[in-house]
Coordinates of N, CA, C and O in Angstrom, one line a residue:
M6 N 17.2 -12.7 -13.5 CA 16.3 -11.9 -13.3 C 16.4 -10.6 -12.5 O 15.2 -10.2 -12.1
K7 N 16.9 -9.4 -12.7 CA 16.8 -8.2 -13.2 C 15.7 -7.7 -14.3 O 14.4 -6.9 -14.1
A8 N 15.6 -8.9 -15.7 CA 15.0 -8.1 -16.2 C 13.5 -8.6 -15.8 O 12.4 -8.6 -16.2
I9 N 13.2 -10.3 -14.9 CA 11.7 -10.6 -14.9 C 11.0 -9.7 -13.9 O 10.1 -9.5 -13.2
Y10 N 12.1 -9.4 -12.5 CA 11.4 -8.6 -11.9 C 11.0 -6.9 -12.1 O 10.2 -7.0 -11.9
A11 N 12.0 -6.1 -13.2 CA 11.8 -5.2 -13.4 C 10.2 -5.5 -14.2 O 9.4 -4.3 -14.3
L12 N 9.9 -6.4 -15.3 CA 8.6 -7.0 -16.0 C 7.9 -7.2 -14.8 O 6.9 -6.7 -15.0
T13 N 7.9 -7.4 -13.6 CA 7.1 -7.4 -12.5 C 6.6 -6.2 -11.7 O 5.4 -5.7 -12.1
V14 N 7.5 -5.4 -11.8 CA 7.3 -4.3 -11.8 C 6.3 -3.2 -12.2 O 5.1 -2.3 -11.9
A15 N 6.5 -2.7 -14.2 CA 6.0 -3.1 -14.7 C 4.7 -3.3 -14.7 O 4.0 -2.3 -15.0
A16 N 4.6 -4.8 -14.7 CA 2.9 -5.0 -14.5 C 1.9 -4.5 -14.0 O 0.9 -4.1 -13.9
C17 N 3.2 -4.8 -12.1 CA 1.8 -3.9 -11.4 C 1.4 -2.3 -11.4 O 0.5 -1.7 -10.4
M18 N 2.7 -1.5 -12.3 CA 2.2 0.0 -12.3 C 0.4 0.3 -13.4 O 0.8 1.1 -12.6
A19 N 0.3 -1.0 -14.0 CA -0.9 -0.5 -14.6 C -2.8 -0.7 -12.9 O -3.6 -1.2 -13.8
L20 N -1.9 -0.3 -12.2 CA -3.2 -0.7 -11.3 C -4.5 0.7 -11.7 O -4.2 1.6 -11.9
S21 N -5.5 -0.4 -10.7 CA -6.4 1.2 -10.8 C -6.2 2.4 -10.2 O -5.4 2.4 -8.6
T22 N -6.6 3.4 -10.1 CA -6.3 4.5 -9.0 C -7.6 4.8 -8.3 O -8.1 5.8 -7.5
A23 N -8.1 3.9 -8.1 CA -9.6 3.7 -7.3 C -9.4 4.2 -6.1 O -8.4 3.6 -5.6
V24 N -10.6 5.1 -5.6 CA -10.4 5.6 -4.0 C -11.0 4.3 -3.4 O -12.2 3.5 -3.3
F25 N -10.3 3.8 -2.0 CA -10.6 2.6 -1.0 C -11.6 3.1 0.0 O -10.4 4.0 0.8
A26 N -12.7 3.7 0.3 CA -12.9 4.3 2.3 C -12.7 2.6 3.3 O -13.5 2.0 2.8
Y27 N -12.4 2.7 4.3 CA -12.0 1.9 5.1 C -13.3 3.0 6.4 O -12.3 3.1 7.2
E28 N -14.2 2.3 6.5 CA -15.2 2.9 7.1 C -14.4 2.7 8.8 O -14.9 4.6 9.6
Q29 N -14.3 1.8 9.0 CA -14.7 1.2 10.0 C -12.9 2.3 10.5 O -12.5 2.4 11.6
S30 N -11.7 2.1 10.2 CA -10.4 2.9 10.4 C -11.2 4.5 9.9 O -9.8 5.4 10.8
G31 N -11.5 4.9 9.7 CA -11.7 6.7 9.4 C -10.8 7.0 8.2 O -10.3 7.9 8.0
V32 N -9.9 6.1 7.2 CA -9.3 6.3 6.6 C -9.7 5.9 4.7 O -10.1 4.6 4.9
E33 N -9.6 6.9 3.8 CA -9.6 6.7 3.4 C -8.3 6.1 2.4 O -7.9 7.4 2.1
V34 N -7.6 5.4 0.9 CA -7.0 4.5 0.4 C -7.4 4.9 -1.1 O -8.3 4.6 -1.1
G35 N -6.5 6.0 -1.7 CA -6.7 5.9 -3.6 C -4.7 6.0 -3.7 O -3.7 6.4 -2.7
N36 N -4.8 6.3 -4.9 CA -3.9 6.6 -6.4 C -2.9 5.2 -6.4 O -1.6 5.7 -6.0
L37 N -3.4 4.0 -5.8 CA -1.9 3.1 -6.0 C -1.2 2.7 -6.7 O -2.3 2.4 -8.3
Q38 N -0.4 2.7 -7.0 CA 0.6 1.9 -7.7 C 2.2 1.7 -7.4 O 2.5 1.5 -6.1
A39 N 2.9 0.6 -8.5 CA 3.5 0.1 -8.0 C 4.7 1.1 -9.0 O 4.6 1.3 -10.2
I40 N 6.0 1.2 -8.1 CA 7.1 1.8 -9.0 C 8.1 1.3 -8.7 O 8.4 0.6 -8.0
A41 N 8.8 1.5 -9.9 CA 10.5 0.8 -9.4 C 11.4 1.4 -8.4 O 11.5 2.7 -8.4
G42 N 12.4 1.0 -7.5 CA 13.0 1.4 -7.2 C 14.5 2.1 -7.8 O 14.2 2.0 -8.3
P43 N 14.8 2.1 -6.5 CA 16.2 2.7 -7.1 C 17.1 1.8 -7.7 O 18.5 2.0 -7.9
G44 N 17.1 1.1 -7.1 CA 18.3 -0.4 -7.6 C 17.6 -1.9 -7.9 O 16.2 -2.0 -7.5
A45 N 17.8 -3.1 -8.4 CA 17.1 -3.9 -8.8 C 16.6 -4.7 -7.5 O 17.4 -4.6 -6.4
G46 N 15.4 -5.5 -7.7 CA 15.4 -6.4 -5.8 C 14.0 -5.1 -5.2 O 14.1 -5.8 -4.4
V47 N 14.2 -4.1 -5.7 CA 13.7 -2.8 -4.8 C 13.0 -2.6 -5.4 O 12.6 -1.8 -6.7
S48 N 11.4 -2.4 -5.1 CA 10.5 -1.4 -5.9 C 9.5 -1.2 -4.6 O 9.6 -1.6 -3.3
Y49 N 8.6 -0.5 -4.9 CA 7.3 -0.1 -3.9 C 5.7 0.6 -3.9 O 5.7 0.3 -5.2
I50 N 5.3 -0.1 -3.7 CA 3.8 0.6 -3.6 C 3.4 1.4 -3.3 O 4.3 1.8 -1.5
T51 N 3.3 2.7 -3.8 CA 3.2 4.1 -3.6 C 1.0 4.2 -3.5 O 1.1 3.9 -4.0
G52 N 0.8 4.9 -3.0 CA -0.5 6.0 -2.6 C -1.0 6.8 -2.0 O -0.1 7.2 -1.0
T53 N -1.7 7.7 -1.2 CA -2.6 8.2 -0.5 C -3.4 7.4 0.2 O -4.2 7.0 0.3
A54 N -3.5 8.6 1.3 CA -4.5 7.8 2.7 C -4.8 8.8 3.8 O -4.0 9.7 3.7
T55 N -6.3 8.8 3.6 CA -6.4 10.2 4.0 C -7.8 10.3 5.7 O -8.6 8.9 5.7
N56 N -7.0 10.6 6.5 CA -8.0 10.3 7.7 C -9.3 12.1 7.4 O -9.6 12.4 8.0
I57 N -10.3 10.4 7.5 CA -11.9 10.9 7.3 C -12.8 10.9 8.5 O -13.6 10.9 7.7
K58 N -11.8 10.4 9.1 CA -12.8 10.5 10.6 C -13.0 11.4 11.4 O -14.3 11.2 12.1
G59 N -13.1 12.6 11.3 CA -13.2 13.8 12.3 C -12.4 13.7 13.0 O -11.9 14.5 14.3
Q60 N -11.5 13.0 13.5 CA -10.4 12.8 14.7 C -9.0 12.9 14.2 O -8.9 11.9 13.2
P61 N -8.1 13.3 15.4 CA -6.8 12.8 14.9 C -6.3 11.3 15.2 O -6.8 10.0 15.6
L62 N -5.5 10.4 14.4 CA -5.6 9.2 14.3 C -3.6 9.1 14.6 O -3.1 9.8 13.8
S63 N -3.7 8.3 16.1 CA -2.2 8.5 16.5 C -1.4 7.8 15.4 O -0.1 7.8 15.4
H64 N -1.8 6.5 15.2 CA -1.0 5.2 14.1 C -1.7 4.7 13.2 O -3.8 4.1 13.0
V65 N -1.5 4.8 11.4 CA -2.3 4.6 11.0 C -1.2 3.4 10.3 O 0.5 3.5 10.2
F66 N -1.6 2.2 9.3 CA -1.0 0.9 9.0 C -2.1 0.9 7.7 O -2.8 0.0 7.7
V67 N -1.0 0.4 6.8 CA -1.7 -0.2 5.1 C -1.0 -1.0 5.1 O 0.1 -0.7 4.7
H68 N -1.9 -2.3 5.3 CA -1.2 -3.6 4.7 C -1.3 -4.1 3.5 O -2.7 -4.3 2.8
F69 N -0.2 -4.5 2.0 CA -0.5 -5.2 0.8 C -0.1 -7.1 1.2 O 0.8 -7.1 2.0
N70 N -1.2 -7.8 0.3 CA -0.7 -9.1 0.5 C 0.4 -9.1 -1.3 O -0.3 -8.3 -2.4
L71 N 1.4 -9.5 -1.4 CA 2.0 -10.0 -2.8 C 1.4 -11.0 -3.0 O 2.0 -12.1 -2.5
Y72 N 1.7 -11.4 -4.8 CA 1.1 -12.6 -5.1 C 1.9 -13.1 -6.7 O 1.6 -11.7 -7.1
D73 N 2.1 -13.6 -6.7 CA 2.6 -14.1 -7.8 C 1.9 -14.3 -9.3 O 0.2 -13.7 -8.6
A74 N 1.8 -14.4 -10.3 CA 1.4 -15.4 -11.0 C 0.3 -15.9 -11.3 O -1.0 -16.4 -11.7
N75 N 0.7 -17.4 -10.2 CA -0.3 -18.3 -9.9 C -1.4 -17.6 -8.9 O -1.7 -18.5 -8.2
N76 N -1.1 -16.6 -8.7 CA -1.5 -15.8 -7.2 C -1.5 -16.8 -6.1 O -2.8 -17.1 -5.0
A77 N -0.4 -17.3 -6.1 CA 0.1 -17.3 -4.6 C 0.7 -16.0 -4.1 O 1.5 -15.4 -4.5
L78 N 0.5 -15.9 -2.5 CA 1.6 -15.1 -1.9 C 2.6 -15.5 -1.9 O 3.1 -16.3 -1.5
V79 N 3.2 -14.4 -1.9 CA 4.6 -15.0 -1.8 C 5.1 -13.6 -1.0 O 6.7 -13.3 -1.1
G80 N 4.4 -12.8 -0.4 CA 4.7 -12.1 0.8 C 3.4 -10.9 1.2 O 2.7 -10.7 0.4
N81 N 4.5 -10.1 1.6 CA 3.8 -8.4 2.1 C 4.6 -7.6 2.1 O 5.7 -6.9 1.7
A82 N 3.4 -6.4 2.6 CA 4.4 -4.7 2.7 C 3.4 -4.7 3.4 O 2.0 -4.2 3.7
I83 N 4.2 -2.8 4.4 CA 3.1 -2.4 5.3 C 3.8 -0.1 5.3 O 5.1 -0.6 4.9
A84 N 3.2 -0.1 4.7 CA 3.5 1.7 5.6 C 2.3 2.2 6.7 O 1.5 1.7 7.0
N85 N 3.3 2.7 7.3 CA 2.6 3.3 8.6 C 3.3 4.9 9.0 O 4.0 5.5 7.6
A86 N 2.5 5.6 9.3 CA 2.4 7.0 9.6 C 1.7 7.1 11.0 O 0.6 6.3 11.3
N87 N 2.4 8.4 11.9 CA 2.0 9.0 13.4 C 1.6 9.9 13.1 O 2.1 10.8 12.2
N88 N -0.2 10.7 13.6 CA -0.4 11.7 14.4 C -1.3 12.1 12.8 O -0.7 13.5 12.5
L89 N -1.6 11.7 12.1 CA -2.2 11.3 10.4 C -3.9 12.7 10.9 O -4.4 11.9 12.0
A90 N -3.4 14.5 11.2 CA -4.4 14.7 11.8 C -6.1 15.0 11.3 O -5.7 14.2 9.9
P91 N -7.8 14.9 11.3 CA -8.4 15.4 10.1 C -8.2 16.3 9.1 O -7.9 16.8 9.1
D92 N -8.5 15.2 8.1 CA -8.8 15.8 6.8 C -6.8 15.6 6.2 O -7.4 16.2 4.3
D93 N -5.8 15.8 6.9 CA -4.7 15.4 6.2 C -5.1 14.1 5.2 O -5.1 13.5 5.8
T94 N -3.9 14.2 4.1 CA -3.6 13.2 3.2 C -2.3 13.3 3.5 O -1.5 13.9 2.9
W95 N -1.7 11.9 3.3 CA -0.5 11.1 3.6 C -0.3 10.9 2.3 O -0.9 9.6 2.5
K96 N 1.0 10.8 1.8 CA 1.3 10.2 0.6 C 2.2 8.8 0.9 O 3.3 9.4 2.0
F97 N 1.9 7.4 1.3 CA 2.7 6.0 1.3 C 3.8 5.4 0.7 O 3.1 5.8 -0.8
K98 N 4.8 5.4 1.0 CA 5.6 4.1 0.8 C 5.6 3.0 1.1 O 6.1 3.2 2.2
A99 N 5.4 2.2 0.6 CA 5.3 0.3 0.9 C 6.8 -0.3 0.4 O 6.0 -0.3 -1.1
G100 N 7.4 -0.8 1.1 CA 9.2 -1.0 0.4 C 8.5 -2.3 -0.1 O 7.7 -3.2 1.4
V101 N 9.0 -2.8 -0.8 CA 9.3 -4.3 -1.6 C 10.1 -4.7 -2.3 O 11.0 -3.9 -2.9
T102 N 11.0 -6.1 -1.6 CA 11.9 -6.5 -2.0 C 11.9 -7.6 -2.2 O 12.7 -8.6 -2.5
V103 N 10.5 -8.6 -2.5 CA 11.0 -9.8 -3.1 C 9.7 -9.7 -4.3 O 8.7 -8.8 -5.0
P104 N 10.2 -10.2 -5.3 CA 9.5 -9.8 -6.7 C 8.2 -10.8 -6.4 O 7.9 -11.8 -5.7
Y105 N 6.8 -10.3 -7.4 CA 5.9 -10.1 -7.1 C 4.6 -9.8 -8.1 O 5.3 -8.8 -9.5
N106 N 4.1 -10.4 -8.7 CA 3.0 -9.7 -10.0 C 2.3 -8.8 -9.5 O 1.9 -8.1 -10.7
H107 N 1.2 -9.5 -8.7 CA 0.2 -8.2 -9.1 C -0.3 -8.4 -6.6 O 0.5 -9.2 -6.3
F108 N -0.1 -7.0 -6.3 CA -0.7 -6.9 -5.0 C -2.2 -6.6 -4.8 O -2.7 -6.3 -5.7
V109 N -2.7 -6.7 -3.1 CA -3.9 -6.6 -2.7 C -4.1 -5.5 -1.3 O -3.2 -6.2 -0.7
L110 N -3.9 -4.2 -1.3 CA -4.4 -4.2 -0.3 C -5.3 -4.9 0.4 O -6.7 -4.7 0.5
V111 N -5.5 -5.3 1.6 CA -5.7 -6.0 2.5 C -6.3 -5.3 3.9 O -7.6 -6.0 4.0
K112 N -6.2 -4.6 4.7 CA -6.4 -3.9 5.5 C -6.6 -2.5 5.8 O -4.1 -2.2 5.4
V113 N -6.7 -1.8 7.0 CA -6.3 0.0 6.9 C -6.6 -0.4 9.0 O -7.0 -0.8 9.3
Q114 N -5.2 0.0 9.4 CA -5.4 -0.4 10.8 C -5.3 1.2 11.3 O -4.5 2.0 11.2
T115 N -6.3 1.2 12.3 CA -6.0 3.0 13.0 C -5.6 2.5 14.7 O -6.6 1.6 15.2
Y116 N -4.8 3.2 15.4 CA -4.6 3.2 16.8 C -5.1 4.8 17.1 O -4.4 5.4 16.4

C-alpha cells in the first residue's frame, strides 16, 4: 500500500503551475502541486492564493476533488485562511489522507 500511495503522489507532482483567477471570489490560485507528507498515508496539495479583490477577505476556502485513475471521485480536500488582506498571497496546504491519482480545483469561496 505504501508503494501505491507514493506512486500516486509522485504522479500528481507533475501538475501544471497555471494560474486560475476566480473573478467572483476575488482570488487568484496558482502553483498547484501534490507533495508527500511526513508519513505513509498523508500527502498535501499546495499552492498560492492571492487576494485580487482590492478589499480584505475575512475567510477564504480552496476546494479540491480527488479522483482515482478511472476518474471516480474518491475524496475531497480543503484549505482555508482568515483575514487575507488586499494583494496578499497565502501559501496554502490542504491535507489528504486517501490515495488518489489526480486532483481538480473545483471552487474558491470567500466570505
